[in-house]
Amino acid sequence: MLNSDFCIQNKVRLKSKKIVITGGPGTGKSSIINELIVRGYTCLEEISRQVTLDAKKKGVDQLFLTNPLLFSELLLDGRQQQYIEADESHANMVFLDRGVPDVLAYMDFIGDSYPERFIEACKDSMYDFAFILKPWQDIYISDNERYESFEQALEIHEHLLKTYQSYNYQLFDVPFDTVGKRVDYILKVLNM
């Protein structure tokens, strides 16, 4: 095992731990990421809203609904880029709002097929830890970028479980609680 003095003297850089926070829509992922940022952790925020807003600027109201494969390819590319960014980070831990497997879970949810490169991307972009948030009706809100009903959020949750488990992730279930206590739970698991 490398000690920190050896790493500093020999300029060996240990890889950052990549920690994905996943869950269906409206489960509190972004609130957790925002709290982690406030606490000084390195975080990479969800990119699907930006993909949706960019499409709207080009006159496409709901890219996921009109061209789910293109939307998913853009997400896959963005999440792979985030994975690389996390891998190259000098932080001990990098938290990501969703991961590469989320793209497959959503495609499976709508019953659409996808190219083999989606599967390869999941195999090539393995996270060190994966935390999943269950749909929570008390905090669920629909908006212009989140069009799913709460019932659909439950279905998406099942697809996320199945997809992450198919890549042998141990999923840590984040309990319902205040944002601060949810973050405390995640940090406690990471300091096992």
GROMACS .gro file of C-alpha atoms in nm:
model
  192
    1MET     CA    1   0.000   0.000   0.000
    2LEU     CA    2   0.131   0.346  -0.091
    3ASN     CA    3   0.164   0.595   0.190
    4SER     CA    4   0.109   0.967   0.139
    5ASP     CA    5   0.479   1.058   0.193
    6PHE     CA    6   0.583   0.816  -0.082
    7CYS     CA    7   0.317   0.961  -0.313
    8ILE     CA    8   0.432   1.319  -0.253
    9GLN     CA    9   0.804   1.241  -0.289
   10ASN     CA   10   0.755   1.035  -0.604
   11LYS     CA   11   0.467   1.241  -0.748
   12VAL     CA   12   0.235   0.941  -0.755
   13ARG     CA   13  -0.124   1.058  -0.779
   14LEU     CA   14  -0.390   0.835  -0.634
   15LYS     CA   15  -0.713   0.825  -0.833
   16SER     CA   16  -1.012   1.011  -0.696
   17LYS     CA   17  -1.296   0.802  -0.564
   18LYS     CA   18  -1.590   0.848  -0.800
   19ILE     CA   19  -1.920   0.847  -0.613
   20VAL     CA   20  -2.246   0.849  -0.803
   21ILE     CA   21  -2.572   0.973  -0.653
   22THR     CA   22  -2.859   0.827  -0.851
   23GLY     CA   23  -3.234   0.790  -0.830
   24GLY     CA   24  -3.545   0.867  -1.026
   25PRO     CA   25  -3.665   1.218  -1.092
   26GLY     CA   26  -3.748   1.436  -0.792
   27THR     CA   27  -3.574   1.223  -0.529
   28GLY     CA   28  -3.347   1.496  -0.389
   29LYS     CA   29  -3.023   1.422  -0.576
   30SER     CA   30  -2.954   1.783  -0.669
   31SER     CA   31  -3.025   1.901  -0.314
   32ILE     CA   32  -2.771   1.649  -0.184
   33ILE     CA   33  -2.514   1.757  -0.445
   34ASN     CA   34  -2.572   2.123  -0.350
   35GLU     CA   35  -2.520   2.043   0.019
   36LEU     CA   36  -2.200   1.853  -0.061
   37ILE     CA   37  -2.077   2.159  -0.255
   38VAL     CA   38  -2.156   2.381   0.045
   39ARG     CA   39  -1.952   2.144   0.262
   40GLY     CA   40  -1.655   2.182   0.029
   41TYR     CA   41  -1.670   1.857  -0.169
   42THR     CA   42  -1.598   1.835  -0.540
   43CYS     CA   43  -1.922   1.764  -0.727
   44LEU     CA   44  -2.030   1.735  -1.089
   45GLU     CA   45  -2.391   1.837  -1.138
   46GLU     CA   46  -2.664   1.674  -1.347
   47ILE     CA   47  -2.635   1.750  -1.718
   48SER     CA   48  -2.976   1.644  -1.852
   49ARG     CA   49  -3.138   1.981  -1.780
   50GLN     CA   50  -2.866   2.153  -1.982
   51VAL     CA   51  -2.915   1.910  -2.272
   52THR     CA   52  -3.290   1.984  -2.257
   53LEU     CA   53  -3.236   2.362  -2.245
   54ASP     CA   54  -2.988   2.348  -2.537
   55ALA     CA   55  -3.244   2.156  -2.743
   56LYS     CA   56  -3.514   2.412  -2.657
   57LYS     CA   57  -3.286   2.688  -2.788
   58LYS     CA   58  -3.282   2.495  -3.116
   59GLY     CA   59  -3.663   2.473  -3.120
   60VAL     CA   60  -3.704   2.119  -2.980
   61ASP     CA   61  -3.934   2.134  -2.680
   62GLN     CA   62  -3.873   1.784  -2.537
   63LEU     CA   63  -3.575   1.616  -2.703
   64PHE     CA   64  -3.612   1.304  -2.486
   65LEU     CA   65  -3.967   1.257  -2.614
   66THR     CA   66  -3.903   1.346  -2.980
   67ASN     CA   67  -3.564   1.178  -3.026
   68PRO     CA   68  -3.479   0.967  -2.720
   69LEU     CA   69  -3.173   0.809  -2.880
   70LEU     CA   70  -3.014   1.145  -2.968
   71PHE     CA   71  -3.095   1.279  -2.620
   72SER     CA   72  -2.943   0.968  -2.463
   73GLU     CA   73  -2.632   0.987  -2.682
   74LEU     CA   74  -2.577   1.347  -2.570
   75LEU     CA   75  -2.623   1.243  -2.207
   76LEU     CA   76  -2.391   0.947  -2.248
   77ASP     CA   77  -2.121   1.167  -2.400
   78GLY     CA   78  -2.162   1.423  -2.121
   79ARG     CA   79  -2.155   1.166  -1.844
   80GLN     CA   80  -1.849   0.996  -1.991
   81GLN     CA   81  -1.680   1.336  -1.999
   82GLN     CA   82  -1.775   1.391  -1.635
   83TYR     CA   83  -1.629   1.049  -1.550
   84ILE     CA   84  -1.299   1.150  -1.711
   85GLU     CA   85  -1.309   1.484  -1.529
   86ALA     CA   86  -1.366   1.304  -1.198
   87ASP     CA   87  -1.088   1.058  -1.277
   88GLU     CA   88  -0.845   1.343  -1.343
   89SER     CA   89  -0.946   1.541  -1.036
   90HIS     CA   90  -0.700   1.597  -0.753
   91ALA     CA   91  -0.980   1.569  -0.496
   92ASN     CA   92  -0.996   1.256  -0.280
   93MET     CA   93  -1.362   1.209  -0.370
   94VAL     CA   94  -1.576   1.340  -0.654
   95PHE     CA   95  -1.955   1.319  -0.633
   96LEU     CA   96  -2.157   1.290  -0.953
   97ASP     CA   97  -2.528   1.366  -0.993
   98ARG     CA   98  -2.618   1.052  -1.193
   99GLY     CA   99  -2.387   0.814  -1.372
  100VAL     CA  100  -2.343   0.646  -1.708
  101PRO     CA  101  -2.576   0.351  -1.620
  102ASP     CA  102  -2.864   0.598  -1.572
  103VAL     CA  103  -2.873   0.646  -1.949
  104LEU     CA  104  -2.941   0.274  -2.006
  105ALA     CA  105  -3.199   0.261  -1.727
  106TYR     CA  106  -3.399   0.543  -1.886
  107MET     CA  107  -3.378   0.382  -2.231
  108ASP     CA  108  -3.500   0.055  -2.081
  109PHE     CA  109  -3.779   0.245  -1.905
  110ILE     CA  110  -3.914   0.376  -2.237
  111GLY     CA  111  -3.853   0.040  -2.406
  112ASP     CA  112  -3.612   0.179  -2.665
  113SER     CA  113  -3.303   0.004  -2.797
  114TYR     CA  114  -2.953   0.150  -2.790
  115PRO     CA  115  -2.618   0.074  -2.949
  116GLU     CA  116  -2.357  -0.158  -2.797
  117ARG     CA  117  -2.141   0.146  -2.713
  118PHE     CA  118  -2.388   0.232  -2.434
  119ILE     CA  119  -2.314  -0.103  -2.268
  120GLU     CA  120  -1.940  -0.065  -2.322
  121ALA     CA  121  -1.953   0.283  -2.168
  122CYS     CA  122  -2.101   0.133  -1.849
  123LYS     CA  123  -1.824  -0.127  -1.835
  124ASP     CA  124  -1.554   0.137  -1.898
  125SER     CA  125  -1.690   0.392  -1.648
  126MET     CA  126  -1.716   0.209  -1.317
  127TYR     CA  127  -1.781   0.418  -1.007
  128ASP     CA  128  -1.631   0.339  -0.667
  129PHE     CA  129  -1.958   0.391  -0.479
  130ALA     CA  130  -2.321   0.422  -0.583
  131PHE     CA  131  -2.592   0.574  -0.365
  132ILE     CA  132  -2.956   0.548  -0.473
  133LEU     CA  133  -3.251   0.757  -0.361
  134LYS     CA  134  -3.604   0.614  -0.368
  135PRO     CA  135  -3.890   0.826  -0.504
  136TRP     CA  136  -4.031   1.034  -0.222
  137GLN     CA  137  -4.382   1.161  -0.283
  138ASP     CA  138  -4.355   1.435  -0.017
  139ILE     CA  139  -4.082   1.617  -0.213
  140TYR     CA  140  -4.178   1.522  -0.570
  141ILE     CA  141  -4.244   1.819  -0.800
  142SER     CA  142  -4.297   1.819  -1.178
  143ASP     CA  143  -4.165   2.110  -1.384
  144ASN     CA  144  -4.080   2.202  -1.744
  145GLU     CA  145  -3.777   1.969  -1.757
  146ARG     CA  146  -3.922   1.695  -1.535
  147TYR     CA  147  -4.233   1.564  -1.705
  148GLU     CA  148  -4.262   1.222  -1.538
  149SER     CA  149  -4.545   1.143  -1.297
  150PHE     CA  150  -4.468   1.005  -0.952
  151GLU     CA  151  -4.581   0.659  -1.071
  152GLN     CA  152  -4.332   0.681  -1.357
  153ALA     CA  153  -4.062   0.785  -1.109
  154LEU     CA  154  -4.129   0.458  -0.924
  155GLU     CA  155  -4.086   0.262  -1.248
  156ILE     CA  156  -3.764   0.447  -1.329
  157HIS     CA  157  -3.634   0.363  -0.982
  158GLU     CA  158  -3.684  -0.009  -1.055
  159HIS     CA  159  -3.496   0.025  -1.386
  160LEU     CA  160  -3.211   0.206  -1.208
  161LEU     CA  161  -3.185  -0.072  -0.950
  162LYS     CA  162  -3.183  -0.339  -1.219
  163THR     CA  163  -2.928  -0.158  -1.437
  164TYR     CA  164  -2.678  -0.078  -1.160
  165GLN     CA  165  -2.710  -0.428  -1.016
  166SER     CA  166  -2.645  -0.578  -1.362
  167TYR     CA  167  -2.301  -0.410  -1.347
  168ASN     CA  168  -2.242  -0.552  -0.997
  169TYR     CA  169  -2.278  -0.230  -0.800
  170GLN     CA  170  -2.351  -0.245  -0.431
  171LEU     CA  171  -2.617   0.023  -0.405
  172PHE     CA  172  -2.643   0.216  -0.079
  173ASP     CA  173  -3.003   0.321  -0.017
  174VAL     CA  174  -3.015   0.678   0.116
  175PRO     CA  175  -3.298   0.703   0.374
  176PHE     CA  176  -3.567   0.970   0.369
  177ASP     CA  177  -3.459   1.255   0.598
  178THR     CA  178  -3.347   1.616   0.587
  179VAL     CA  179  -3.088   1.702   0.322
  180GLY     CA  180  -2.822   1.747   0.590
  181LYS     CA  181  -2.889   1.409   0.747
  182ARG     CA  182  -2.893   1.239   0.406
  183VAL     CA  183  -2.551   1.387   0.333
  184ASP     CA  184  -2.430   1.281   0.679
  185TYR     CA  185  -2.542   0.925   0.599
  186ILE     CA  186  -2.351   0.923   0.268
  187LEU     CA  187  -2.035   1.057   0.430
  188LYS     CA  188  -2.063   0.804   0.713
  189VAL     CA  189  -2.082   0.516   0.461
  190LEU     CA  190  -1.778   0.653   0.276
  191ASN     CA  191  -1.575   0.669   0.599
  192MET     CA  192  -1.647   0.306   0.692
   0.00000   0.00000   0.00000
